[in-house]
Tab-separated table of C-alpha atoms in Angstrom:
chain	number	residue	atom	x	y	z
N	114	MET	CA	0.104	-0.184	0.074
N	115	LYS	CA	0.926	3.483	-0.985
N	116	ARG	CA	0.188	6.677	1.189
N	117	VAL	CA	-0.962	9.011	-1.762
N	118	PHE	CA	-1.813	12.702	-1.482
N	119	LEU	CA	-4.495	14.294	-4.095
N	120	GLY	CA	-5.360	17.505	-4.613
N	121	LEU	CA	-8.934	18.320	-5.838
N	122	GLY	CA	-10.334	21.516	-7.809
N	123	SER	CA	-13.818	22.828	-9.421
N	124	ASN	CA	-14.991	25.844	-10.836
N	125	VAL	CA	-17.737	25.296	-13.058
N	126	GLY	CA	-20.896	24.358	-12.156
N	127	ASP	CA	-22.056	23.043	-9.096
N	128	LYS	CA	-18.833	23.214	-7.802
N	129	MET	CA	-19.138	21.620	-4.391
N	130	ALA	CA	-21.126	18.492	-6.161
N	131	TYR	CA	-17.977	17.917	-8.251
N	132	LEU	CA	-15.680	17.728	-5.489
N	133	GLN	CA	-18.104	15.723	-3.488
N	134	LYS	CA	-18.701	12.767	-6.417
N	135	ALA	CA	-14.976	13.210	-7.486
N	136	LEU	CA	-14.072	11.888	-3.420
N	137	ALA	CA	-16.597	9.541	-3.533
N	138	LEU	CA	-15.259	7.991	-7.140
N	139	VAL	CA	-11.788	8.630	-6.081
N	140	ALA	CA	-12.255	6.375	-2.899
N	141	GLU	CA	-14.376	3.654	-4.889
N	142	ARG	CA	-11.506	3.226	-7.397
N	143	VAL	CA	-8.266	4.627	-6.113
N	144	GLY	CA	-8.100	3.266	-2.731
N	145	ALA	CA	-9.370	4.324	1.098
N	146	ILE	CA	-9.574	8.065	2.127
N	147	GLU	CA	-7.915	8.571	5.419
N	148	LYS	CA	-8.277	12.422	5.618
N	149	VAL	CA	-10.215	15.151	3.664
N	150	SER	CA	-9.338	18.929	3.897
N	151	SER	CA	-11.734	21.481	4.614
N	152	PHE	CA	-13.122	22.685	1.250
N	153	TYR	CA	-11.958	26.227	0.295
N	154	ALA	CA	-12.560	28.746	-2.327
N	155	THR	CA	-9.486	30.255	-3.981
N	156	LYS	CA	-8.975	32.276	-6.762
N	157	ALA	CA	-8.036	31.271	-10.095
N	158	TRP	CA	-4.016	30.759	-10.130
N	159	GLY	CA	-2.307	30.679	-13.826
N	160	LYS	CA	-5.289	32.026	-15.467
N	161	THR	CA	-6.471	34.584	-13.383
N	162	ASN	CA	-9.568	35.606	-15.339
N	163	GLU	CA	-11.457	32.183	-14.772
N	164	ASP	CA	-13.965	32.024	-12.010
N	165	ASP	CA	-13.345	31.026	-8.462
N	166	PHE	CA	-12.444	27.232	-7.531
N	167	TYR	CA	-13.224	25.340	-4.606
N	168	ASN	CA	-9.999	22.917	-3.924
N	169	ALA	CA	-9.600	20.842	-1.102
N	170	ALA	CA	-6.877	17.862	-0.137
N	171	VAL	CA	-6.963	14.214	0.284
N	172	GLU	CA	-5.052	11.334	1.877
N	173	MET	CA	-5.478	7.957	1.293
N	174	GLN	CA	-3.955	4.560	0.402
N	175	THR	CA	-4.006	2.982	-2.374
N	176	ASN	CA	-1.927	-0.274	-3.986
N	177	LEU	CA	-2.395	1.307	-7.394
N	178	THR	CA	0.726	2.219	-8.907
N	179	ALA	CA	1.537	5.917	-9.326
N	180	PHE	CA	0.725	5.761	-13.204
N	181	GLU	CA	-2.401	3.478	-12.586
N	182	VAL	CA	-3.739	6.159	-9.733
N	183	LEU	CA	-3.205	9.042	-12.668
N	184	LYS	CA	-5.128	7.291	-15.355
N	185	THR	CA	-7.932	6.176	-12.658
N	186	VAL	CA	-8.549	10.029	-11.747
N	187	GLN	CA	-7.829	11.118	-15.213
N	188	LYS	CA	-11.178	8.609	-16.204
N	189	ILE	CA	-12.896	9.931	-13.206
N	190	GLU	CA	-12.253	13.744	-14.516
N	191	THR	CA	-13.514	12.877	-17.734
N	192	GLU	CA	-16.404	10.865	-16.389
N	193	LEU	CA	-17.174	14.129	-14.867
N	194	ASP	CA	-17.353	16.208	-17.890
N	195	ARG	CA	-13.966	17.864	-17.651
N	196	VAL	CA	-12.896	18.910	-21.058
N	197	ARG	CA	-9.584	20.297	-21.536
N	198	LYS	CA	-9.567	22.704	-23.993
N	199	GLU	CA	-6.694	25.111	-22.514
N	200	LYS	CA	-3.829	24.882	-19.968
N	201	TRP	CA	-5.295	26.350	-16.300
N	202	GLY	CA	-8.643	26.859	-18.247
N	203	ALA	CA	-12.260	26.616	-16.339
N	204	ARG	CA	-12.502	22.618	-15.409
N	205	THR	CA	-15.552	20.903	-13.737
N	206	VAL	CA	-13.245	18.689	-11.693
N	207	ASP	CA	-9.579	18.876	-11.697
N	208	ILE	CA	-7.476	15.670	-9.659
N	209	ASP	CA	-3.812	16.117	-9.512
N	210	VAL	CA	-1.192	13.704	-7.900
N	211	LEU	CA	0.467	15.970	-5.458
N	212	PHE	CA	2.378	13.031	-3.713
N	213	TYR	CA	2.554	9.276	-4.253
N	214	GLY	CA	4.694	8.030	-1.025
N	215	SER	CA	7.905	9.696	-1.558
N	216	ASP	CA	9.027	8.959	-4.520
N	217	VAL	CA	9.930	10.694	-7.211
N	218	ILE	CA	8.827	10.695	-10.630
N	219	ALA	CA	9.752	12.506	-13.586
N	220	THR	CA	8.087	11.467	-16.920
N	221	GLU	CA	6.199	13.215	-19.826
N	222	GLU	CA	2.816	11.521	-18.662
N	223	LEU	CA	3.157	12.102	-14.810
N	224	LYS	CA	5.561	14.298	-12.495
N	225	VAL	CA	5.531	13.493	-8.489
N	226	PRO	CA	5.693	15.705	-6.421
N	227	HIS	CA	3.573	17.680	-8.472
N	228	PRO	CA	6.059	20.417	-9.847
N	229	PHE	CA	3.907	23.788	-8.915
N	230	ILE	CA	2.842	22.642	-5.306
N	231	THR	CA	5.392	24.926	-3.657
N	232	ASP	CA	4.160	28.163	-5.714
N	233	ARG	CA	0.467	27.656	-5.287
N	234	ARG	CA	-1.307	28.462	-1.858
N	235	PHE	CA	-4.145	26.965	-2.815
N	236	VAL	CA	-2.841	23.343	-3.035
N	237	LEU	CA	-0.725	24.287	0.411
N	238	VAL	CA	-3.599	25.196	2.789
N	239	PRO	CA	-5.597	22.752	2.391
N	240	LEU	CA	-2.410	19.428	2.355
N	241	ALA	CA	-1.359	21.254	5.401
N	242	GLU	CA	-4.703	21.208	7.063
N	243	ILE	CA	-4.082	16.998	7.069
N	244	ALA	CA	-0.277	16.599	6.571
N	245	GLU	CA	1.561	19.876	7.932
N	246	GLN	CA	4.784	17.529	8.885
N	247	LEU	CA	4.545	15.767	5.309
N	248	ILE	CA	8.131	16.128	4.409
N	249	HIS	CA	8.600	17.287	0.627
N	250	PRO	CA	11.221	14.542	-1.015
N	251	ILE	CA	12.882	16.668	-3.147
N	252	LYS	CA	12.731	20.337	-1.516
N	253	LYS	CA	13.022	18.055	2.229
N	254	LYS	CA	10.710	20.706	3.916
N	255	SER	CA	7.462	19.922	5.500
N	256	VAL	CA	4.584	21.190	3.688
N	257	GLN	CA	4.150	23.710	6.565
N	258	LYS	CA	7.046	25.246	6.127
N	259	LEU	CA	6.433	25.491	2.299
N	260	LEU	CA	3.004	27.145	2.783
N	261	GLU	CA	5.469	29.781	5.115
N	262	GLN	CA	7.415	30.094	2.397
N	263	CYS	CA	4.911	30.628	-0.398
N	264	THR	CA	4.986	33.909	-2.356
N	265	ASP	CA	1.745	32.993	-3.958
N	266	ASN	CA	-0.737	35.939	-2.372
N	267	LEU	CA	-3.597	34.753	-3.897
N	268	SER	CA	-7.244	34.167	-1.656
N	269	VAL	CA	-7.698	30.885	0.039
N	270	GLU	CA	-10.428	31.338	2.255
N	271	LYS	CA	-12.426	27.554	3.863
N	272	ILE	CA	-15.380	27.216	3.119
N	273	THR	CA	-16.655	23.981	5.034
N	274	GLN	CA	-15.006	21.852	7.649
N	275	THR	CA	-13.492	18.868	8.087
N	276	ASN	CA	-15.950	16.013	8.788
């Protein structure tokens, strides 16, 4: 079993419903969810003229390989009406593999840890809520320390509490 962290986001339609559906499908197809962060309303990053996002982070255990996790979450995105038109464009749901154990993977298809973790408050805030002491295997710093050092100043506001 591998400990996996996923980041989830939505900025189209009923964002909360899309995230809840994505969580249910991830639990069913990827593995047992151990922790889910609160949901956060966040400003769009990268393509800032998009609608605000709802974001969350998930910690889970899986027996899938990292590439199987990627393929599974991409299939879930498609089933939940995700259309890939442009980089950082609007989307019903986005599911990113943030960490896969302490593995470092750098292929064309998959990069783990996710290459933009350290630049994105919308990832670090929910991730710190559920795993503040998790150590980034390349940066050798905790998620909490990465959040403290993050230069992204876009708004990240909690909208729900964890269960």
